[in-house]
CSV table of C-alpha atoms in Angstrom, one decimal:
chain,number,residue,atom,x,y,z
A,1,UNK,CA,0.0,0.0,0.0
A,2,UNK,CA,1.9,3.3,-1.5
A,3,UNK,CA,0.4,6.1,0.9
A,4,UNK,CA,2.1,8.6,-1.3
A,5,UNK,CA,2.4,8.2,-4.9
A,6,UNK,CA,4.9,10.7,-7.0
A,7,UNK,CA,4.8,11.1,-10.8
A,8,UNK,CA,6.3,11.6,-13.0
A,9,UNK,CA,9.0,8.7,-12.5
A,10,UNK,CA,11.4,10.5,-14.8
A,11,UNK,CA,11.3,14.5,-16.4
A,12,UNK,CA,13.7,16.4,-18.6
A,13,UNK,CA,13.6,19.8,-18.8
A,14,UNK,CA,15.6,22.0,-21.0
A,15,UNK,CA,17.6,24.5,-19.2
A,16,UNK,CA,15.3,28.1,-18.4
A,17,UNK,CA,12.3,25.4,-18.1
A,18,UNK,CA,9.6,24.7,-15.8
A,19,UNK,CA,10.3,21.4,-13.9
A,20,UNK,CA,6.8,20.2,-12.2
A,21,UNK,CA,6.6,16.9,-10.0
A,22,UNK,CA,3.0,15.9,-8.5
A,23,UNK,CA,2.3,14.0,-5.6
A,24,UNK,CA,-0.7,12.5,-4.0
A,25,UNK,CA,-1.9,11.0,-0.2
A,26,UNK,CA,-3.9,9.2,0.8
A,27,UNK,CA,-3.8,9.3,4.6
A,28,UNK,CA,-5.5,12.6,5.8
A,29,UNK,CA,-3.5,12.0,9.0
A,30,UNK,CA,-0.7,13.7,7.2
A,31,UNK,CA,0.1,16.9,7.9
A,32,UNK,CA,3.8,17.8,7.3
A,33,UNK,CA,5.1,17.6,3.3
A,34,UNK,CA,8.8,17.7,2.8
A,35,UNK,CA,10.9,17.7,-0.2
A,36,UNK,CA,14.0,16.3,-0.6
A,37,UNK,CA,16.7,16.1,-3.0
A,38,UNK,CA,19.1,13.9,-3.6
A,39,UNK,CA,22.4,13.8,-6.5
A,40,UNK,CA,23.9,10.9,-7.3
A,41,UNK,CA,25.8,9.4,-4.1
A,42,UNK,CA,24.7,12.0,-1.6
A,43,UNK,CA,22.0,11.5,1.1
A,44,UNK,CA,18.5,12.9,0.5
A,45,UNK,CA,18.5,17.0,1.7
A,46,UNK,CA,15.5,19.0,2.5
A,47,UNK,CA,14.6,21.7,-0.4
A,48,UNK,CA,11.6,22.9,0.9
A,49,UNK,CA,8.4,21.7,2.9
A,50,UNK,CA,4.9,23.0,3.6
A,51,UNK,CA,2.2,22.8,6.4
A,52,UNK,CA,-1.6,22.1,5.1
A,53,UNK,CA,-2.6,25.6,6.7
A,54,UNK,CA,-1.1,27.5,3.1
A,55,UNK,CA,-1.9,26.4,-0.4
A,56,UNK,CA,1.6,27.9,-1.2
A,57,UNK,CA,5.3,28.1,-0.5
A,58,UNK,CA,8.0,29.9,-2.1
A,59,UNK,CA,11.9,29.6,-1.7
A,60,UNK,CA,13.6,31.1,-4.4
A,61,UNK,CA,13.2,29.5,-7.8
A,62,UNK,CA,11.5,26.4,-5.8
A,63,UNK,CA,7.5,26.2,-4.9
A,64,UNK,CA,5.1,24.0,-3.7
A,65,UNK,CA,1.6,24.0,-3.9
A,66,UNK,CA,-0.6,22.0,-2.1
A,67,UNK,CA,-4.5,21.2,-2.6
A,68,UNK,CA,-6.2,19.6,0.8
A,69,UNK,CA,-9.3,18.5,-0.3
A,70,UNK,CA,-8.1,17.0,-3.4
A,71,UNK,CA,-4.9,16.0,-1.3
A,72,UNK,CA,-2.4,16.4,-3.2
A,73,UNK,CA,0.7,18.7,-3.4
A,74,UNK,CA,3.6,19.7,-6.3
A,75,UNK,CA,7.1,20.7,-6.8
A,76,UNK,CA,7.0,23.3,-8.9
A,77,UNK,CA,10.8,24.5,-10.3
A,78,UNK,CA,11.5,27.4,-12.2
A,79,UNK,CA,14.2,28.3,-14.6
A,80,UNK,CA,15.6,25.0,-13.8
A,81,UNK,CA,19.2,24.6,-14.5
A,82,UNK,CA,21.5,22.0,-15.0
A,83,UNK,CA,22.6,22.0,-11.3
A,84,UNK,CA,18.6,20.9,-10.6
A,85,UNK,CA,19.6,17.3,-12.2
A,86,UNK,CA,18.8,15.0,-9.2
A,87,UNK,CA,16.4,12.7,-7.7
A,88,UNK,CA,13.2,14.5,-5.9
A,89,UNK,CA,11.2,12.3,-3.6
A,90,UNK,CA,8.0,14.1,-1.7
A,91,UNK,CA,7.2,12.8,1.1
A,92,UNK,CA,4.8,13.1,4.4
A,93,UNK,CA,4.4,12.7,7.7
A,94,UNK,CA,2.5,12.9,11.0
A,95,UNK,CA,3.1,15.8,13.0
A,96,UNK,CA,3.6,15.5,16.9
A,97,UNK,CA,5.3,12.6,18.2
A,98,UNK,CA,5.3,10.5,15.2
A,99,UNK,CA,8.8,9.5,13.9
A,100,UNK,CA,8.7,8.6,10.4
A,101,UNK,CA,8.4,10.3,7.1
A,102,UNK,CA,6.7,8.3,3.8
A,103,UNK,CA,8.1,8.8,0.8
A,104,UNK,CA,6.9,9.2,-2.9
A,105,UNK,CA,9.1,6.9,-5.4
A,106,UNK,CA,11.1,9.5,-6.4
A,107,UNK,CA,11.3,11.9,-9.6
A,108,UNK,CA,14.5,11.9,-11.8
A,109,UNK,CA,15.0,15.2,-13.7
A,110,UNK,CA,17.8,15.9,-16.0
A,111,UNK,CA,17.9,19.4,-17.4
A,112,UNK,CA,19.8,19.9,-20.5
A,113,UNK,CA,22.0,22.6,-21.2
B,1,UNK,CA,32.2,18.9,10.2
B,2,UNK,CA,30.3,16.3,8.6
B,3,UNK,CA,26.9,16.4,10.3
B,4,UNK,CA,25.5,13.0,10.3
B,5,UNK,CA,28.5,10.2,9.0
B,6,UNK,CA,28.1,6.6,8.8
B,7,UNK,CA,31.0,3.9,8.2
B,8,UNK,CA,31.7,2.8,6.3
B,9,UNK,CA,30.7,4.0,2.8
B,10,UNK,CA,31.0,0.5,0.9
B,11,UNK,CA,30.4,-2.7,2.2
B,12,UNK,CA,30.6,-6.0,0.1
B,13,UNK,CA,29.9,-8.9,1.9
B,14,UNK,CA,29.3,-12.8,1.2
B,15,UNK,CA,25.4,-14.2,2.2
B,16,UNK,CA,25.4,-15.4,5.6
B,17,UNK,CA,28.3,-13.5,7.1
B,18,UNK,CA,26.9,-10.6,9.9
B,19,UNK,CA,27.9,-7.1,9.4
B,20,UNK,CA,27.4,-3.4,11.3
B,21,UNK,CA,27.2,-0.2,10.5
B,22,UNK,CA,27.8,2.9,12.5
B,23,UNK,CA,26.1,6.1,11.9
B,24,UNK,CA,27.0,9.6,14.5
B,25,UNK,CA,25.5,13.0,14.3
B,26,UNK,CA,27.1,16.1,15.7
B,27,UNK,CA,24.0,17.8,15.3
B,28,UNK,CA,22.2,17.4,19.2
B,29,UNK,CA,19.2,16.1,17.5
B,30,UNK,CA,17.1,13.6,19.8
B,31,UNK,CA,16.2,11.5,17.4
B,32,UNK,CA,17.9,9.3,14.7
B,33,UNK,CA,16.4,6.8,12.2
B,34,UNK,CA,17.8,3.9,9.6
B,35,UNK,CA,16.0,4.6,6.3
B,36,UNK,CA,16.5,1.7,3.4
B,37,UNK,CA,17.0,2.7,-0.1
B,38,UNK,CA,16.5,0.1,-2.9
B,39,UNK,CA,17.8,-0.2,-6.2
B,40,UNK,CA,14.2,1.6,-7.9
B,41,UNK,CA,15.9,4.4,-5.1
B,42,UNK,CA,12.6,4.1,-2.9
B,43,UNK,CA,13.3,5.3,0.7
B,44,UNK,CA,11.6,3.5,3.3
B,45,UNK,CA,11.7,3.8,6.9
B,46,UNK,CA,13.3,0.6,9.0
B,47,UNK,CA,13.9,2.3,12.6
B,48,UNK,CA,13.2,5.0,15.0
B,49,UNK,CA,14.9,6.0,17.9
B,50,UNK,CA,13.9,8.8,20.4
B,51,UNK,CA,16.6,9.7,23.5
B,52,UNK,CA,17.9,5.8,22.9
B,53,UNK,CA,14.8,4.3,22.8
B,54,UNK,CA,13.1,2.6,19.7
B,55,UNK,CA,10.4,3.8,18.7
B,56,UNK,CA,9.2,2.9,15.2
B,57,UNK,CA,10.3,-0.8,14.0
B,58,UNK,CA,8.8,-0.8,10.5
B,59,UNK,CA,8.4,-4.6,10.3
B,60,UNK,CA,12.1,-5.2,9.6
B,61,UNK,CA,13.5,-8.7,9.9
B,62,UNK,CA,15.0,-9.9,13.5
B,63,UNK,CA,18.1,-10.0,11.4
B,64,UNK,CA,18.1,-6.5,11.8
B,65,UNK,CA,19.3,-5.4,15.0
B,66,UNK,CA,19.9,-1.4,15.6
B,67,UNK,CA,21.4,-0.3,18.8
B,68,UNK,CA,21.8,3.3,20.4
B,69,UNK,CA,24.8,3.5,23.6
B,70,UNK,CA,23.8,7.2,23.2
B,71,UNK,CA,21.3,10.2,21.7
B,72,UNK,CA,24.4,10.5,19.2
B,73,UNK,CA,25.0,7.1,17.7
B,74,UNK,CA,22.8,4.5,16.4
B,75,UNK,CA,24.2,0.9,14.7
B,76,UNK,CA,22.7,-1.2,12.7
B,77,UNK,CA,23.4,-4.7,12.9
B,78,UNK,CA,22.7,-7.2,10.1
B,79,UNK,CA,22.7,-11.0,10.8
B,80,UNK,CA,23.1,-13.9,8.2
B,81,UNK,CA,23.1,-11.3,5.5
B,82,UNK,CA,20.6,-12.2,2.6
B,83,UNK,CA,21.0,-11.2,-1.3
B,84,UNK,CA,17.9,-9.5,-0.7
B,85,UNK,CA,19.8,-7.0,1.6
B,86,UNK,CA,21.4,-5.2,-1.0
B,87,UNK,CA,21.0,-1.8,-1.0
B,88,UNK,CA,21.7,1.9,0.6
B,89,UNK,CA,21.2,2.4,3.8
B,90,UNK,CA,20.7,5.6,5.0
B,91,UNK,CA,20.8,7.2,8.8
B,92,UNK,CA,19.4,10.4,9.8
B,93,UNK,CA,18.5,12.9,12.8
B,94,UNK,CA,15.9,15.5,13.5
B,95,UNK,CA,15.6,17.3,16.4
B,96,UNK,CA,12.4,15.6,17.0
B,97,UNK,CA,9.8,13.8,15.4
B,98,UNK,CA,10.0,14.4,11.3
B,99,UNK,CA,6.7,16.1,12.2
B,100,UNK,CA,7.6,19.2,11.4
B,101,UNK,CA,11.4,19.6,11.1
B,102,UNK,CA,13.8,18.9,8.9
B,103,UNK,CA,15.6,14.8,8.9
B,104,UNK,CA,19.7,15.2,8.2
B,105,UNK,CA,20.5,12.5,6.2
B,106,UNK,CA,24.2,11.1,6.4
B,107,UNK,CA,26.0,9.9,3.0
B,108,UNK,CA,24.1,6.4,3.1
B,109,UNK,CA,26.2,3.0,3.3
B,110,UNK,CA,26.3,1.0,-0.1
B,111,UNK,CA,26.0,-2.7,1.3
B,112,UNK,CA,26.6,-5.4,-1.8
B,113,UNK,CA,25.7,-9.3,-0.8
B,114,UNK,CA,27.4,-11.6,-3.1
């Protein structure tokens, strides 16, 4: 059972592009959606993350929109660059004492020069 | 100063032998976690720990042992190692819960069963 399913599974973007990565939950006991990003041999690092109280978040050229009642949220990148290429994995989690985060699958975006 | 580390890196290892890997964080988070990563590169959760104690064991094998001396380490130890075992294994702290703050992940150990 895939609580959070991520799509696409792969994206290329060509340099000045909009990157866009959608994920969608299905426990509504979720309340705390991270991003992460991850380059080839490197741990997963948080980009940006977002609280179901605001239907947006901006950090620089990054963004994430979420939708509560359709429950789903999105990585929006603008004027991606080459530096972008990595692995993006949404995830979720309980807030308060819970201890784990749920992962989507992961996105793999290349951006071409 | 790395933040979280793990050792080491690499690990190949024949089936059946039993192997451990350490994980610190210089970070004075409470918590610490193992996270498994697979060859399709999806991350899921193994264990939990909160001031030493476990708190999440995600249905992970009795081959898998983890063990916390203190708030800043946490091993994992791997039994009668299987092929299915192969993959990245990451460690990470958060101040708390990953309710609402951010998990440092360390570099992730690459174990190989042959």
């Amino acid at each position: 059972q895939q609580q959070v399913k991520q799509s696409p599974q792969s994206l290329i973007v060509q340099k000045g592009g909009i990157s866009i990565i959608n994920c969608a939950y299905e426990n509504t006991a979720f309340d705390y959606f991270p991003w992460y990003q991850q380059f080839p041999g490197k741990g997963p690092a948080l980009l940006i993350a977002i609280r179901p109280d605001v239907s947006e978040k901006k950090e620089g050229r990054f963004t994430i929109s979420f939708n509560k009642s359709a429950k789903q949220f999105s990585l929006h990148i603008m004027d991606s660059q080459p530096g972008d290429s990595a692995t993006y994995f949404c995830a979720a989690s309980v807030g308060g004492s819970n201890y784990k985060l749920t992962f989507g699958k992961g996105t793999l975006l290349t951006v071409n020069p | 100063d790395t933040a979280v580390s793990q050792t080491p890196k690499y690990l190949v290892t024949q089936m059946g032998n039993d192997k451990s890997i350490k994980c610190e964080q210089n970070l004075g988070h409470d918590t610490m976690y193992w996270y498994k990563q697979d060859s399709k590169k999806f991350l899921k959760i193994m264990f939990s720990y909160n001031n030493k104690e476990l708190i999440i064991n995600e249905t992970v094998p009795n081959r898998f042992s983890p063990k916390s001396p203190d708030k800043a380490h946490l091993n994992l130890h791997i039994n009668s190692l299987e092929l299915g075992d192969s993959a990245v294994y990451f460690c990470a702290s958060s101040p708390a819960g990953t309710g609402n703050t951010e998990a440092f992940f360390g570099q992730g150990t690459r174990l190989t069963v042959v």
